[in-house]
Amino acid sequence: IYEVEDNFELRYLVGFYMEKPKKIKIGFNHQEGSQSNSRLFSFEIINNQFGDSSFYQDFYNINLGVEYSKYNKVLRMGISYKEPSLQVLSPVTTLCFGTSREFNNIIFDLGASYSYQKYKYHDLFPVPGDIRPDFDTVHESNWSLISTISYTF
């Protein structure tokens, strides 16, 4: 268990202020097998605390991951659940997966993640005379793809 307190503030523009939460993390990793054939299980909970913020609310992140490696090939999968820091948003669950392959001293990594979020928001394109008092429903899908190439000396 460890605590990260970061009092970093962004104040570059007049009236612009960004709060960073105090984070309390707890987690564990469990690895079994040999170096050439191993499995890694990882679990982590992060409590983000904004204190007396009138804009943000405290929230949790929960992360779970599995990695399987055999010789120079690696396969990873994970799931992450994040509560919203703003009341108008809904929680986000992210699925991620990736692989890694090593050739001589060069390591190729490829990873992808997908998340979906549904929430209510003010009408982005208001129509004059519209008497609907309700919010629009926003369906937000997000795909991320990342790739890296590393060289070890």
PDB file of C-alpha atoms in Angstrom:
ATOM      1  CA  ILE A   1       0.000   0.000   0.000  1.00  0.00           C
ATOM      2  CA  TYR A   2       1.321   3.416  -0.809  1.00  0.00           C
ATOM      3  CA  GLU A   3       0.006   6.932  -1.037  1.00  0.00           C
ATOM      4  CA  VAL A   4       0.797   9.452  -3.738  1.00  0.00           C
ATOM      5  CA  GLU A   5       0.138  13.086  -2.945  1.00  0.00           C
ATOM      6  CA  ASP A   6       0.646  15.395  -5.880  1.00  0.00           C
ATOM      7  CA  ASN A   7      -0.142  19.066  -5.384  1.00  0.00           C
ATOM      8  CA  PHE A   8       0.526  19.959  -8.999  1.00  0.00           C
ATOM      9  CA  GLU A   9      -1.579  22.864 -10.243  1.00  0.00           C
ATOM     10  CA  LEU A  10      -1.937  24.197 -13.777  1.00  0.00           C
ATOM     11  CA  ARG A  11      -2.268  27.964 -13.738  1.00  0.00           C
ATOM     12  CA  TYR A  12      -1.023  29.029 -17.172  1.00  0.00           C
ATOM     13  CA  LEU A  13      -4.174  30.848 -18.246  1.00  0.00           C
ATOM     14  CA  VAL A  14      -6.078  33.416 -16.243  1.00  0.00           C
ATOM     15  CA  GLY A  15      -8.902  31.611 -14.457  1.00  0.00           C
ATOM     16  CA  PHE A  16      -7.685  28.125 -15.468  1.00  0.00           C
ATOM     17  CA  TYR A  17      -7.102  25.744 -12.577  1.00  0.00           C
ATOM     18  CA  MET A  18      -6.807  21.953 -12.675  1.00  0.00           C
ATOM     19  CA  GLU A  19      -6.991  19.884  -9.517  1.00  0.00           C
ATOM     20  CA  LYS A  20      -5.091  16.614  -9.247  1.00  0.00           C
ATOM     21  CA  PRO A  21      -6.413  14.102  -6.739  1.00  0.00           C
ATOM     22  CA  LYS A  22      -4.585  12.500  -3.851  1.00  0.00           C
ATOM     23  CA  LYS A  23      -4.197   8.811  -4.767  1.00  0.00           C
ATOM     24  CA  ILE A  24      -4.125   5.820  -2.461  1.00  0.00           C
ATOM     25  CA  LYS A  25      -3.177   2.577  -4.225  1.00  0.00           C
ATOM     26  CA  ILE A  26      -3.213  -1.053  -3.185  1.00  0.00           C
ATOM     27  CA  GLY A  27      -2.473  -4.016  -5.406  1.00  0.00           C
ATOM     28  CA  PHE A  28      -0.651  -7.258  -5.881  1.00  0.00           C
ATOM     29  CA  ASN A  29       1.138  -9.212  -8.613  1.00  0.00           C
ATOM     30  CA  HIS A  30       1.453 -12.974  -8.676  1.00  0.00           C
ATOM     31  CA  GLN A  31       3.837 -14.663 -11.105  1.00  0.00           C
ATOM     32  CA  GLU A  32       4.209 -18.376 -11.589  1.00  0.00           C
ATOM     33  CA  GLY A  33       6.271 -20.518 -13.892  1.00  0.00           C
ATOM     34  CA  SER A  34       9.795 -20.158 -15.223  1.00  0.00           C
ATOM     35  CA  GLN A  35      11.256 -17.209 -17.126  1.00  0.00           C
ATOM     36  CA  SER A  36      10.707 -18.969 -20.475  1.00  0.00           C
ATOM     37  CA  ASN A  37       7.092 -19.980 -19.653  1.00  0.00           C
ATOM     38  CA  SER A  38       5.353 -17.730 -17.131  1.00  0.00           C
ATOM     39  CA  ARG A  39       1.988 -16.329 -16.137  1.00  0.00           C
ATOM     40  CA  LEU A  40       1.463 -13.018 -14.345  1.00  0.00           C
ATOM     41  CA  PHE A  41      -1.743 -12.006 -12.557  1.00  0.00           C
ATOM     42  CA  SER A  42      -2.131  -8.398 -11.453  1.00  0.00           C
ATOM     43  CA  PHE A  43      -4.816  -6.591  -9.423  1.00  0.00           C
ATOM     44  CA  GLU A  44      -4.911  -2.937  -8.333  1.00  0.00           C
ATOM     45  CA  ILE A  45      -7.363  -0.541  -6.677  1.00  0.00           C
ATOM     46  CA  ILE A  46      -6.762   3.213  -6.770  1.00  0.00           C
ATOM     47  CA  ASN A  47      -8.748   5.630  -4.598  1.00  0.00           C
ATOM     48  CA  ASN A  48      -8.643   9.166  -6.046  1.00  0.00           C
ATOM     49  CA  GLN A  49      -9.536  11.813  -3.479  1.00  0.00           C
ATOM     50  CA  PHE A  50     -10.236  15.437  -4.350  1.00  0.00           C
ATOM     51  CA  GLY A  51     -10.991  16.486  -0.768  1.00  0.00           C
ATOM     52  CA  ASP A  52     -13.256  19.513  -0.563  1.00  0.00           C
ATOM     53  CA  SER A  53     -13.637  20.041  -4.308  1.00  0.00           C
ATOM     54  CA  SER A  54     -16.939  21.539  -5.378  1.00  0.00           C
ATOM     55  CA  PHE A  55     -16.467  20.403  -8.973  1.00  0.00           C
ATOM     56  CA  TYR A  56     -14.978  16.872  -8.795  1.00  0.00           C
ATOM     57  CA  GLN A  57     -16.055  13.888  -6.727  1.00  0.00           C
ATOM     58  CA  ASP A  58     -13.818  11.149  -5.296  1.00  0.00           C
ATOM     59  CA  PHE A  59     -13.642   7.999  -7.425  1.00  0.00           C
ATOM     60  CA  TYR A  60     -12.089   4.534  -7.676  1.00  0.00           C
ATOM     61  CA  ASN A  61     -10.173   2.754 -10.443  1.00  0.00           C
ATOM     62  CA  ILE A  62     -10.070  -1.055 -10.367  1.00  0.00           C
ATOM     63  CA  ASN A  63      -7.601  -2.814 -12.694  1.00  0.00           C
ATOM     64  CA  LEU A  64      -7.170  -6.530 -13.388  1.00  0.00           C
ATOM     65  CA  GLY A  65      -4.625  -7.982 -15.803  1.00  0.00           C
ATOM     66  CA  VAL A  66      -3.211 -11.293 -16.996  1.00  0.00           C
ATOM     67  CA  GLU A  67       0.001 -11.867 -18.963  1.00  0.00           C
ATOM     68  CA  TYR A  68       1.207 -15.119 -20.481  1.00  0.00           C
ATOM     69  CA  SER A  69       4.712 -15.433 -21.884  1.00  0.00           C
ATOM     70  CA  LYS A  70       6.393 -18.346 -23.609  1.00  0.00           C
ATOM     71  CA  TYR A  71       9.990 -17.858 -24.734  1.00  0.00           C
ATOM     72  CA  ASN A  72      10.016 -14.623 -26.755  1.00  0.00           C
ATOM     73  CA  LYS A  73       6.223 -14.264 -27.192  1.00  0.00           C
ATOM     74  CA  VAL A  74       3.907 -12.441 -24.769  1.00  0.00           C
ATOM     75  CA  LEU A  75       0.103 -12.192 -24.694  1.00  0.00           C
ATOM     76  CA  ARG A  76      -1.665  -9.716 -22.365  1.00  0.00           C
ATOM     77  CA  MET A  77      -5.309  -9.047 -21.453  1.00  0.00           C
ATOM     78  CA  GLY A  78      -6.900  -6.753 -18.924  1.00  0.00           C
ATOM     79  CA  ILE A  79     -10.013  -5.008 -17.754  1.00  0.00           C
ATOM     80  CA  SER A  80     -10.312  -1.673 -15.981  1.00  0.00           C
ATOM     81  CA  TYR A  81     -13.307  -0.088 -14.246  1.00  0.00           C
ATOM     82  CA  LYS A  82     -13.287   3.648 -13.494  1.00  0.00           C
ATOM     83  CA  GLU A  83     -15.957   5.510 -11.592  1.00  0.00           C
ATOM     84  CA  PRO A  84     -16.697   9.011 -12.926  1.00  0.00           C
ATOM     85  CA  SER A  85     -15.045  12.085 -11.414  1.00  0.00           C
ATOM     86  CA  LEU A  86     -17.983  14.197 -12.615  1.00  0.00           C
ATOM     87  CA  GLN A  87     -21.566  13.381 -11.603  1.00  0.00           C
ATOM     88  CA  VAL A  88     -22.941  13.843 -15.129  1.00  0.00           C
ATOM     89  CA  LEU A  89     -20.806  10.989 -16.517  1.00  0.00           C
ATOM     90  CA  SER A  90     -21.269   7.257 -16.073  1.00  0.00           C
ATOM     91  CA  PRO A  91     -18.606   4.680 -15.115  1.00  0.00           C
ATOM     92  CA  VAL A  92     -16.229   3.455 -17.836  1.00  0.00           C
ATOM     93  CA  THR A  93     -15.134  -0.144 -18.337  1.00  0.00           C
ATOM     94  CA  THR A  94     -12.102  -0.603 -20.600  1.00  0.00           C
ATOM     95  CA  LEU A  95     -11.035  -3.914 -22.155  1.00  0.00           C
ATOM     96  CA  CYS A  96      -7.435  -4.113 -23.313  1.00  0.00           C
ATOM     97  CA  PHE A  97      -5.228  -6.671 -24.949  1.00  0.00           C
ATOM     98  CA  GLY A  98      -1.754  -6.780 -26.386  1.00  0.00           C
ATOM     99  CA  THR A  99       1.164  -8.838 -27.507  1.00  0.00           C
ATOM    100  CA  SER A 100       4.916  -8.585 -27.607  1.00  0.00           C
ATOM    101  CA  ARG A 101       7.552 -10.381 -29.623  1.00  0.00           C
ATOM    102  CA  GLU A 102      11.335 -10.263 -29.332  1.00  0.00           C
ATOM    103  CA  PHE A 103      13.748 -10.762 -32.223  1.00  0.00           C
ATOM    104  CA  ASN A 104      17.400 -10.685 -31.158  1.00  0.00           C
ATOM    105  CA  ASN A 105      17.613  -7.383 -29.205  1.00  0.00           C
ATOM    106  CA  ILE A 106      14.560  -5.745 -30.783  1.00  0.00           C
ATOM    107  CA  ILE A 107      11.181  -5.905 -29.006  1.00  0.00           C
ATOM    108  CA  PHE A 108       7.927  -5.191 -30.871  1.00  0.00           C
ATOM    109  CA  ASP A 109       4.890  -4.350 -28.727  1.00  0.00           C
ATOM    110  CA  LEU A 110       1.317  -3.937 -29.916  1.00  0.00           C
ATOM    111  CA  GLY A 111      -1.636  -3.073 -27.691  1.00  0.00           C
ATOM    112  CA  ALA A 112      -5.276  -2.069 -28.099  1.00  0.00           C
ATOM    113  CA  SER A 113      -8.085  -1.014 -25.810  1.00  0.00           C
ATOM    114  CA  TYR A 114     -11.809  -0.452 -26.162  1.00  0.00           C
ATOM    115  CA  SER A 115     -14.213   1.436 -23.912  1.00  0.00           C
ATOM    116  CA  TYR A 116     -17.853   2.415 -24.123  1.00  0.00           C
ATOM    117  CA  GLN A 117     -19.695   5.063 -22.172  1.00  0.00           C
ATOM    118  CA  LYS A 118     -23.315   6.220 -22.194  1.00  0.00           C
ATOM    119  CA  TYR A 119     -24.398   9.422 -20.493  1.00  0.00           C
ATOM    120  CA  LYS A 120     -26.878  12.288 -20.655  1.00  0.00           C
ATOM    121  CA  TYR A 121     -25.758  15.716 -21.893  1.00  0.00           C
ATOM    122  CA  HIS A 122     -27.307  19.069 -22.771  1.00  0.00           C
ATOM    123  CA  ASP A 123     -28.641  19.336 -26.311  1.00  0.00           C
ATOM    124  CA  LEU A 124     -25.645  20.186 -28.538  1.00  0.00           C
ATOM    125  CA  PHE A 125     -27.851  21.492 -31.352  1.00  0.00           C
ATOM    126  CA  PRO A 126     -30.833  23.227 -29.741  1.00  0.00           C
ATOM    127  CA  VAL A 127     -33.854  23.867 -31.942  1.00  0.00           C
ATOM    128  CA  PRO A 128     -35.746  27.125 -31.324  1.00  0.00           C
ATOM    129  CA  GLY A 129     -39.188  26.419 -29.871  1.00  0.00           C
ATOM    130  CA  ASP A 130     -38.295  22.864 -28.729  1.00  0.00           C
ATOM    131  CA  ILE A 131     -39.977  22.284 -25.382  1.00  0.00           C
ATOM    132  CA  ARG A 132     -38.209  19.028 -24.438  1.00  0.00           C
ATOM    133  CA  PRO A 133     -36.637  19.544 -21.014  1.00  0.00           C
ATOM    134  CA  ASP A 134     -34.639  16.314 -21.166  1.00  0.00           C
ATOM    135  CA  PHE A 135     -30.993  15.741 -22.042  1.00  0.00           C
ATOM    136  CA  ASP A 136     -29.645  13.980 -25.125  1.00  0.00           C
ATOM    137  CA  THR A 137     -28.165  10.508 -24.665  1.00  0.00           C
ATOM    138  CA  VAL A 138     -24.539  10.299 -25.769  1.00  0.00           C
ATOM    139  CA  HIS A 139     -23.037   6.928 -26.773  1.00  0.00           C
ATOM    140  CA  GLU A 140     -19.257   7.210 -26.758  1.00  0.00           C
ATOM    141  CA  SER A 141     -17.017   4.405 -28.050  1.00  0.00           C
ATOM    142  CA  ASN A 142     -13.263   4.700 -27.877  1.00  0.00           C
ATOM    143  CA  TRP A 143     -10.645   2.503 -29.559  1.00  0.00           C
ATOM    144  CA  SER A 144      -6.962   3.054 -28.816  1.00  0.00           C
ATOM    145  CA  LEU A 145      -4.066   1.377 -30.577  1.00  0.00           C
ATOM    146  CA  ILE A 146      -0.440   1.692 -29.516  1.00  0.00           C
ATOM    147  CA  SER A 147       2.734   0.213 -30.888  1.00  0.00           C
ATOM    148  CA  THR A 148       6.331   0.447 -29.696  1.00  0.00           C
ATOM    149  CA  ILE A 149       9.707  -0.782 -30.884  1.00  0.00           C
ATOM    150  CA  SER A 150      12.499  -1.134 -28.291  1.00  0.00           C
ATOM    151  CA  TYR A 151      16.135  -2.016 -28.639  1.00  0.00           C
ATOM    152  CA  THR A 152      18.142  -3.434 -25.733  1.00  0.00           C
ATOM    153  CA  PHE A 153      21.906  -3.025 -25.607  1.00  0.00           C
TER     154      PHE A 153
END
